[in-house]
PDB file of C-alpha atoms in Angstrom:
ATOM      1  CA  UNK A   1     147.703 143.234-106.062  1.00 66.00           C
ATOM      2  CA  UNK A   2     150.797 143.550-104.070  1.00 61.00           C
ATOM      3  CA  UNK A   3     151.833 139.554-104.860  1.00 68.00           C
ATOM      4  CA  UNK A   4     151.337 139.959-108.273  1.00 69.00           C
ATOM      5  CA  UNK A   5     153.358 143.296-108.398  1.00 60.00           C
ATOM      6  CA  UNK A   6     156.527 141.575-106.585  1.00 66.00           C
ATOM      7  CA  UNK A   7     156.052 138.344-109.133  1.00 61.00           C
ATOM      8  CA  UNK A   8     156.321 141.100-111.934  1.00 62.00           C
ATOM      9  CA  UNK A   9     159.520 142.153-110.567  1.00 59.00           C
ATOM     10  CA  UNK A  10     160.745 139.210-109.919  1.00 63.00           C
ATOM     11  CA  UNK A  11     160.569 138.069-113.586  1.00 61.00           C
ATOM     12  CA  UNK A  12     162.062 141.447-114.885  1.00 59.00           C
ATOM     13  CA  UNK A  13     165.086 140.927-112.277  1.00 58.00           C
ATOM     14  CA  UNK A  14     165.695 137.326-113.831  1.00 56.00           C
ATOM     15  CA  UNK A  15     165.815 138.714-117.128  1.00 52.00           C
ATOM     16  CA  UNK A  16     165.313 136.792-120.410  1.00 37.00           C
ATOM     17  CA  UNK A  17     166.367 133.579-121.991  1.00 31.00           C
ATOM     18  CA  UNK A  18     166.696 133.481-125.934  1.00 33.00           C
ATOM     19  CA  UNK A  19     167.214 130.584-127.563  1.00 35.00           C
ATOM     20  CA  UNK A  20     169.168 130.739-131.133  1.00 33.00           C
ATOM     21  CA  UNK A  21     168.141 128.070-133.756  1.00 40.00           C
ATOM     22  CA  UNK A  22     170.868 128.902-136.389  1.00 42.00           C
ATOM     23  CA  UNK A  23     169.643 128.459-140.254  1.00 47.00           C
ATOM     24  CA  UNK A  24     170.676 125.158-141.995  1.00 52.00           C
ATOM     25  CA  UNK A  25     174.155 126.096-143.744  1.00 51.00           C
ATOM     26  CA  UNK A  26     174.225 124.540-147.386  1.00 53.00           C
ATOM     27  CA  UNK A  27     175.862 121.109-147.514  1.00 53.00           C
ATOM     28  CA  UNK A  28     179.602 121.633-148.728  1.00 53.00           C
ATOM     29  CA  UNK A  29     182.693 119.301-149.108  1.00 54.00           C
ATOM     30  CA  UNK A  30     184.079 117.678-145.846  1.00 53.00           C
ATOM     31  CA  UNK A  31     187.567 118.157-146.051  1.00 55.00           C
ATOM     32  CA  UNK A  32     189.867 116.264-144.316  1.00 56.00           C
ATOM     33  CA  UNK A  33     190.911 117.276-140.562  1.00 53.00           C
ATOM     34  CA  UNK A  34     194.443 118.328-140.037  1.00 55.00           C
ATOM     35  CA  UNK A  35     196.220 117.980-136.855  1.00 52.00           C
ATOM     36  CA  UNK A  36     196.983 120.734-134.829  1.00 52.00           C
ATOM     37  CA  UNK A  37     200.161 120.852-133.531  1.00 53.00           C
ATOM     38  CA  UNK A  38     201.134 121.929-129.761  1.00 54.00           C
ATOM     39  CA  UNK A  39     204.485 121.542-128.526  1.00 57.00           C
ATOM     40  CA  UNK A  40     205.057 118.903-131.091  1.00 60.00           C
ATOM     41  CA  UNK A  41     202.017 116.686-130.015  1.00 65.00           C
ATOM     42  CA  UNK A  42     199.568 116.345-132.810  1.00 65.00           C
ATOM     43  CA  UNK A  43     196.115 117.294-131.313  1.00 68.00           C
ATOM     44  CA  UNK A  44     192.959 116.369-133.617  1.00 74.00           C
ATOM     45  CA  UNK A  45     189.311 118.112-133.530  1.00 79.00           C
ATOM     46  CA  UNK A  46     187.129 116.277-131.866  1.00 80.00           C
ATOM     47  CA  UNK A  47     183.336 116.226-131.485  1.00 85.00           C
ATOM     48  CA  UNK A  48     180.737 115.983-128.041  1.00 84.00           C
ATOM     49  CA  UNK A  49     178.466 117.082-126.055  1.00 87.00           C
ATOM     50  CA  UNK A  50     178.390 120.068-124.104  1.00 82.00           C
ATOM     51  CA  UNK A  51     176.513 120.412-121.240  1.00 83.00           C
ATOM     52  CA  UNK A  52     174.890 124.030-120.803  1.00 81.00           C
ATOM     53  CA  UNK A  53     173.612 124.931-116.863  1.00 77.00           C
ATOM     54  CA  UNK A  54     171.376 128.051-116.815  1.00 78.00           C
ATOM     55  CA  UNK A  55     172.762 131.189-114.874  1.00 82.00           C
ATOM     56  CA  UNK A  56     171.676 131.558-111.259  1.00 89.00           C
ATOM     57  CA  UNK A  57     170.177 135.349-111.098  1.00 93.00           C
ATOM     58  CA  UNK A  58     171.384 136.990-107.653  1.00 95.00           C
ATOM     59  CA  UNK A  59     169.663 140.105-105.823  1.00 94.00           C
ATOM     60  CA  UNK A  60     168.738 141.802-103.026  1.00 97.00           C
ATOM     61  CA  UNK A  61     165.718 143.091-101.609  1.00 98.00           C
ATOM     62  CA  UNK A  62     166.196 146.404 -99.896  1.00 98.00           C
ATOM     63  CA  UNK A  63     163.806 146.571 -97.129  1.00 98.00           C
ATOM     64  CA  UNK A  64     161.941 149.763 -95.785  1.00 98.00           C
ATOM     65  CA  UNK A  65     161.183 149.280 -92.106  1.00 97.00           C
ATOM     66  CA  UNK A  66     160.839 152.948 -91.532  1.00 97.00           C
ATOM     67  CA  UNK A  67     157.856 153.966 -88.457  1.00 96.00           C
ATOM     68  CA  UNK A  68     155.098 154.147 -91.537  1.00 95.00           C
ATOM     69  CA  UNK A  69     155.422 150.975 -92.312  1.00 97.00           C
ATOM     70  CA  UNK A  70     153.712 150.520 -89.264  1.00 97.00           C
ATOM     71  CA  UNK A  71     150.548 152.438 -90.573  1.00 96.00           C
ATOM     72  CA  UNK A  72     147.739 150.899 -92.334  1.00 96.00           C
ATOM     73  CA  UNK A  73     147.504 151.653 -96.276  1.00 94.00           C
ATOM     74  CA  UNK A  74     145.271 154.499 -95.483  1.00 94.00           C
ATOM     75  CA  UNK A  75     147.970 156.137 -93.456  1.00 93.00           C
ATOM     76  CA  UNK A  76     146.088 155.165 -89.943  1.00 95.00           C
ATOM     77  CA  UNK A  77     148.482 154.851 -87.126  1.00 93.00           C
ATOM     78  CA  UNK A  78     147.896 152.143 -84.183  1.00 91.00           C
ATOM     79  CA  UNK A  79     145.484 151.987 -82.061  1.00 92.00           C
ATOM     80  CA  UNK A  80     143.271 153.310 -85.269  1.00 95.00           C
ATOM     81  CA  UNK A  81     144.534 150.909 -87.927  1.00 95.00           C
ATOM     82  CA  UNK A  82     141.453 150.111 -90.201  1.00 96.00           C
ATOM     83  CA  UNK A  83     143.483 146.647 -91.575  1.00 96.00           C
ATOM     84  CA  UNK A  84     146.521 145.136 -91.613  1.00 97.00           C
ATOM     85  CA  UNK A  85     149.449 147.458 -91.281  1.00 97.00           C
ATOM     86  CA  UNK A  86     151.982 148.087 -94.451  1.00 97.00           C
ATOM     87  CA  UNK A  87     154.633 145.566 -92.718  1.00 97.00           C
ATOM     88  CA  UNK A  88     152.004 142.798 -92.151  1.00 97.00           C
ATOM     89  CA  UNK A  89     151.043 143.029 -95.524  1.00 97.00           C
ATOM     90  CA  UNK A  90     154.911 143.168 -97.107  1.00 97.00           C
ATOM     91  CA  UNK A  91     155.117 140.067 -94.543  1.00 97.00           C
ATOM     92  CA  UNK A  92     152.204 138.116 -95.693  1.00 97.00           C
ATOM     93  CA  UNK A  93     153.210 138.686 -99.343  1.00 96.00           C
ATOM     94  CA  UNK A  94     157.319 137.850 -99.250  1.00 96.00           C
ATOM     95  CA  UNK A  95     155.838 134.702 -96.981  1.00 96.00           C
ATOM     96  CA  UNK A  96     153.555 133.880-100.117  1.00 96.00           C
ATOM     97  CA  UNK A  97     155.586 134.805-103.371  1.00 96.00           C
ATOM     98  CA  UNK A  98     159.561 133.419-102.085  1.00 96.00           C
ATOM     99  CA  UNK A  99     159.033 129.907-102.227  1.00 97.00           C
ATOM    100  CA  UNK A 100     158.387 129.570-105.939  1.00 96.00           C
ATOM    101  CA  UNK A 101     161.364 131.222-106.732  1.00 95.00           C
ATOM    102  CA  UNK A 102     163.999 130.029-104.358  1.00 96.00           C
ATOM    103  CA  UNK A 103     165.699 127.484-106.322  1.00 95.00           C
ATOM    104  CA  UNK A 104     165.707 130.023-109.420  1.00 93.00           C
ATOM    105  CA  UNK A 105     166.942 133.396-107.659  1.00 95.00           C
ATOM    106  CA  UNK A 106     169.824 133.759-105.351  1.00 96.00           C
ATOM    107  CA  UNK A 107     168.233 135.999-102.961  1.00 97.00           C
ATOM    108  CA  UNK A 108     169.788 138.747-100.298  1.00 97.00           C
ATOM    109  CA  UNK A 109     168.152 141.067 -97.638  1.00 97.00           C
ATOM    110  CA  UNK A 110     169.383 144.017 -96.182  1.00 97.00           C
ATOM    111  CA  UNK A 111     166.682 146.419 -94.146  1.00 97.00           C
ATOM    112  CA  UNK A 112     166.873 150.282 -93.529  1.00 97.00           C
ATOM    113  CA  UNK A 113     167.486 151.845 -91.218  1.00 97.00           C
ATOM    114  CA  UNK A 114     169.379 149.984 -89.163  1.00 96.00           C
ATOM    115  CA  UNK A 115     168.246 151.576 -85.848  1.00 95.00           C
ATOM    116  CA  UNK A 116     165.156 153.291 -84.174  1.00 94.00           C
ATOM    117  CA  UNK A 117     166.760 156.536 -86.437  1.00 95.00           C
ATOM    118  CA  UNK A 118     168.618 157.374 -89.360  1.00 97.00           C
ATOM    119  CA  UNK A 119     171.130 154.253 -89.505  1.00 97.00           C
ATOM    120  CA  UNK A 120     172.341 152.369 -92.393  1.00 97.00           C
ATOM    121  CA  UNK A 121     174.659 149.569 -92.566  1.00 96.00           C
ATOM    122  CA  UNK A 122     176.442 147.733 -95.444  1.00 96.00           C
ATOM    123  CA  UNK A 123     175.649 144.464 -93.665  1.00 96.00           C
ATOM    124  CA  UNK A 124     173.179 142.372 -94.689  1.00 96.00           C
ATOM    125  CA  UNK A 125     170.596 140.497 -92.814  1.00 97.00           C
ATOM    126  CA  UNK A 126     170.764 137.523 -94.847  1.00 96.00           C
ATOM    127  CA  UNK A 127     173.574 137.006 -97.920  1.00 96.00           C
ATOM    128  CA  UNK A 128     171.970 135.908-101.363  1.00 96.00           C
ATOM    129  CA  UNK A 129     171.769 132.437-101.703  1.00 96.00           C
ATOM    130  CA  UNK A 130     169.117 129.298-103.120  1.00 96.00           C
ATOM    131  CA  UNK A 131     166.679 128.118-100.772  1.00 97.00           C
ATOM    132  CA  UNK A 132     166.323 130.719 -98.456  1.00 95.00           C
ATOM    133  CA  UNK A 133     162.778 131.833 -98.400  1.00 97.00           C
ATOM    134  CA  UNK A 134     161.880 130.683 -94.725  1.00 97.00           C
ATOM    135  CA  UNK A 135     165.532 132.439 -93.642  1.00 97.00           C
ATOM    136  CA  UNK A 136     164.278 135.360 -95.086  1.00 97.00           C
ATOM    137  CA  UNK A 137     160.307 135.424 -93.904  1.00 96.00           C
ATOM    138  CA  UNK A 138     161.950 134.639 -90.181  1.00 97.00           C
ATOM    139  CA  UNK A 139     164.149 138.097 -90.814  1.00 97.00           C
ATOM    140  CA  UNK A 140     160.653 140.183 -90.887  1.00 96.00           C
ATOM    141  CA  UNK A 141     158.635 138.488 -88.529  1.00 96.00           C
ATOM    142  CA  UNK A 142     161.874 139.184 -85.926  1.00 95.00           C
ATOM    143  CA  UNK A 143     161.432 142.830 -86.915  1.00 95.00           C
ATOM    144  CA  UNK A 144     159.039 146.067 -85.792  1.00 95.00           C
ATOM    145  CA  UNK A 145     159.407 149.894 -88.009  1.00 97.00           C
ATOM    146  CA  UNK A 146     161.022 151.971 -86.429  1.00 96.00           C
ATOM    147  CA  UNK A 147     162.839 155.122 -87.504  1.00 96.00           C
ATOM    148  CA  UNK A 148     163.568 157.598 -90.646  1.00 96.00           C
ATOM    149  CA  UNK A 149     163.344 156.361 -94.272  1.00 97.00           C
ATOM    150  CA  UNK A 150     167.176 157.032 -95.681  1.00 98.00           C
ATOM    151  CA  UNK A 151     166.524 155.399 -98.903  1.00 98.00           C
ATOM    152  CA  UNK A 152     169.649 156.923-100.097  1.00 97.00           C
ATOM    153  CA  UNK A 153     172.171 155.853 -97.754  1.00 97.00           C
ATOM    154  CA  UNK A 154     170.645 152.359 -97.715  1.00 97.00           C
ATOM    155  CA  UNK A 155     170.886 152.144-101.338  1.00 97.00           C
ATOM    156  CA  UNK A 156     174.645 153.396-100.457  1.00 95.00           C
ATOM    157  CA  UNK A 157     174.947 151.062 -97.978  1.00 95.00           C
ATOM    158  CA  UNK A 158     173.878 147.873-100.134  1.00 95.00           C
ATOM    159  CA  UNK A 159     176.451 148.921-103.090  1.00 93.00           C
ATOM    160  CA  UNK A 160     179.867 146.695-102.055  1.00 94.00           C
ATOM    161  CA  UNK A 161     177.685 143.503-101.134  1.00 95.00           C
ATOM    162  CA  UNK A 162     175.868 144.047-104.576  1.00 94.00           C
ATOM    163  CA  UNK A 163     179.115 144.297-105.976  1.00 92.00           C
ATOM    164  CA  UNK A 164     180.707 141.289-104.520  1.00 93.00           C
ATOM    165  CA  UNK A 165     177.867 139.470-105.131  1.00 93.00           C
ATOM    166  CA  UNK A 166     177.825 140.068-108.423  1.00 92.00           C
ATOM    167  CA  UNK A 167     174.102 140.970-108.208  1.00 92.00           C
ATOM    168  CA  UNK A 168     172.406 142.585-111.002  1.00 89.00           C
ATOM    169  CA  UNK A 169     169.108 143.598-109.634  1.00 93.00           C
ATOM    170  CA  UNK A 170     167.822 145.443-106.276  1.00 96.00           C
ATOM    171  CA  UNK A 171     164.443 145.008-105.509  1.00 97.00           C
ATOM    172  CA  UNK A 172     163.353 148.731-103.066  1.00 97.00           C
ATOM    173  CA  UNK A 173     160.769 148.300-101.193  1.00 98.00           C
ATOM    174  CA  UNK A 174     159.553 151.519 -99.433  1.00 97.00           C
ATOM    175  CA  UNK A 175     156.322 153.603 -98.608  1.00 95.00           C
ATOM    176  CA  UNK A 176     158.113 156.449 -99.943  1.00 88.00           C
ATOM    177  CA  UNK A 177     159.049 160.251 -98.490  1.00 93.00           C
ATOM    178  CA  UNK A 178     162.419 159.672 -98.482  1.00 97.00           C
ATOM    179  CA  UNK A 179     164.554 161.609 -95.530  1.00 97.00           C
ATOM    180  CA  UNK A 180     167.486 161.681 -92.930  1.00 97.00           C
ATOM    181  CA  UNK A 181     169.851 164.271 -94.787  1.00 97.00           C
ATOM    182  CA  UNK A 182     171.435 166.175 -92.297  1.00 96.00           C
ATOM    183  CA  UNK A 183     172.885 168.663 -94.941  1.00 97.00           C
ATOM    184  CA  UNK A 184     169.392 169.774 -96.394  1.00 97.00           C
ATOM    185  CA  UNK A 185     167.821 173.306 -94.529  1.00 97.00           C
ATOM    186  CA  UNK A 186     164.892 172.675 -92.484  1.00 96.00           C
ATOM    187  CA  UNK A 187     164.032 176.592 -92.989  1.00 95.00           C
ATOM    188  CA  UNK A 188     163.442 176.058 -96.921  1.00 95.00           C
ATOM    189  CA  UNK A 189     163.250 172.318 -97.444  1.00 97.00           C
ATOM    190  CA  UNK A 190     159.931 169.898 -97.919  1.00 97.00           C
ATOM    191  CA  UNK A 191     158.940 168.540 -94.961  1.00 96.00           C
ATOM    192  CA  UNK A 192     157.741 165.266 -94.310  1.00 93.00           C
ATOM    193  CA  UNK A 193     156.281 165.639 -91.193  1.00 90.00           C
ATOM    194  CA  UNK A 194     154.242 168.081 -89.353  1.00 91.00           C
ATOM    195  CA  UNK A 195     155.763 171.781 -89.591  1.00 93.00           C
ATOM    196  CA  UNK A 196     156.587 173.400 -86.491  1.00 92.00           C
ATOM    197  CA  UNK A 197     157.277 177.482 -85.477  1.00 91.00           C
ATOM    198  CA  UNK A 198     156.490 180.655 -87.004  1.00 90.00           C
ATOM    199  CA  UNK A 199     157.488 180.626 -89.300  1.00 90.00           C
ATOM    200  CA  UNK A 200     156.415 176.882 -89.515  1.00 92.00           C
ATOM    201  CA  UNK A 201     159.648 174.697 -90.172  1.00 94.00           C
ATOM    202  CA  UNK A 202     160.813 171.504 -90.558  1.00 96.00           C
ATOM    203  CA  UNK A 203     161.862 170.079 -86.853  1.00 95.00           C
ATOM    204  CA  UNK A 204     165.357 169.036 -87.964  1.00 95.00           C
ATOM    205  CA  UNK A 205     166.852 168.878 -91.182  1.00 96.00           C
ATOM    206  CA  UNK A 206     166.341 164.926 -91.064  1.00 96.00           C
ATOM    207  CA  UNK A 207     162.747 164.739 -91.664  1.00 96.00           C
ATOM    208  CA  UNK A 208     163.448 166.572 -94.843  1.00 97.00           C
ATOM    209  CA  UNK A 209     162.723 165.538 -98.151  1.00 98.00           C
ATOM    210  CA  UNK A 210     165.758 163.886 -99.597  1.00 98.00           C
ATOM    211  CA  UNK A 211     164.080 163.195-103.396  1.00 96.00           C
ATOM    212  CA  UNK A 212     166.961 164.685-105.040  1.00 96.00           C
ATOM    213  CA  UNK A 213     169.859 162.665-103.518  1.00 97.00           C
ATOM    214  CA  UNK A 214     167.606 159.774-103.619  1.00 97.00           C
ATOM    215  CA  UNK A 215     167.081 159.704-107.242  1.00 96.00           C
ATOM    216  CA  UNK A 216     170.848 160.925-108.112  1.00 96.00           C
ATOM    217  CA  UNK A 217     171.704 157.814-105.974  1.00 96.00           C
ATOM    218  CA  UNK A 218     169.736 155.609-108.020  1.00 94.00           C
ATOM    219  CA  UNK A 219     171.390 156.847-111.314  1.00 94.00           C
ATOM    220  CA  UNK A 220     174.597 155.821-110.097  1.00 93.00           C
ATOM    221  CA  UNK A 221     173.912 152.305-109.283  1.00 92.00           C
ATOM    222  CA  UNK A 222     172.342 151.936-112.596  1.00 92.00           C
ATOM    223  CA  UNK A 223     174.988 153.720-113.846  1.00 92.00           C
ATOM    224  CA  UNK A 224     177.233 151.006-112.578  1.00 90.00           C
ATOM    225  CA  UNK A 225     175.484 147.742-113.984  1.00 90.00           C
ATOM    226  CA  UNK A 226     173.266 147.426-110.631  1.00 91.00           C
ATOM    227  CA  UNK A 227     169.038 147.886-111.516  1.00 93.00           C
ATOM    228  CA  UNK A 228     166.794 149.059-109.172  1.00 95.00           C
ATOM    229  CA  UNK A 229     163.360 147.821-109.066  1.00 95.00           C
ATOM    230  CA  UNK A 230     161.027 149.296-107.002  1.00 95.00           C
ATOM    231  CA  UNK A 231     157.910 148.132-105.177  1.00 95.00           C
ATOM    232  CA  UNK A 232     156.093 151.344-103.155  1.00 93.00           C
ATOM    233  CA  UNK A 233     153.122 151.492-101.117  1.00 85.00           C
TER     234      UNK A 233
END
């Protein structure tokens, strides 16, 4: 399920081609060419062929390595996994589905966070390019979750390189619950992890639910000619 869902998105991030037969125009009179003049040189039309190259499609996959991706797609934490965790599977599946597409997609990584916490960085791991599908299976394999799930300050975070890559397309990949806001109130916010006090509380304001910045986030980048796609467990 999971390879053919990425495939999916893969295709919509390359886009379309459409190829324009135009209709047989009615024969007319050839007139005679007349020179063009530039700088006093005649210059006459000419006729060739002219070789068209297909566009190379650049993205970036944006890479939840959060703690739950450790967990097992029933939400089992080790030792009581009951199958592969979420990151094995994500693994298994980038490992399977990249290789048909590397000389078609220019393709970038960036993970989030970028610590054992609430970290983001504009950096990526590996800078979209053809032929990089065993750079980028070596980038998880060297990797663990660990930490928050700031969805919106990664998607922050992956803006300029976007930009200067002129990439169209972000590919999310997250298990969801998105968090690390220090602004929201753990007193009257959703939590996303076990309540604590009396009355019960988020811990810190971090494991909050951040939906609303998230999704505002979002808007913006589509907003500015960047599409999110986005692959959830």
């Amino acid at each position: 399920m999971w390879r053919g869902l990425l495939v999916g998105v893969l295709a919509a991030a390359c886009g379309r081609t459409v190829v324009y037969d135009p209709p047989e125009a009615p024969p007319k009179m050839i007139e005679p060419v007349v020179p063009v003049v530039d700088a006093g040189m005649p210059k006459p039309c000419s006729t060739g062929p002219v070789a068209l190259l297909h566009a190379i499609p650049t993205l970036y996959f944006v890479v939840d390595r959060s703690g739950s991706m450790a967990f097992d797609l029933n939400g089992n934490q080790v030792p009581n996994l009951e199958g592969p965790s979420r990151w094995e599977i994500l693994t298994a599946v980038m490992t399977d589905v990249l290789p048909a597409h590397e000389q078609q997609l220019a393709m970038g990584l960036i993970f989030f966070p970028s610590d054992a916490q609430c970290g983001t960085t504009a950096t990526p791991a590996i800078s979209p390019r053809l032929g990089n599908a065993q750079a980028l299976r070596t980038q998880f394999l060297s990797r663990r979750p660990g930490g928050g799930t700031p969805i919106a300050a990664g998607m922050v975070g992956v803006r300029g390189p976007a930009m200067a890559a002129r990439a169209k397309s972000l590919v999310l990949i997250t298990d969801g619950e998105p968090n690390c806001n220090a602004d929201l109130d753990p007193a009257t916010c959703v939590c996303t992890q076990a309540m604590t006090g009396n009355p019960p509380a988020c811990p810190t304001p971090d494991v909050c639910l951040d939906d609303t910045r998230t999704v505002t986030t979002l808007q913006t980048l589509t907003a500015s000619g960047v599409v999110t796609h986005v692959v959830g467990f």
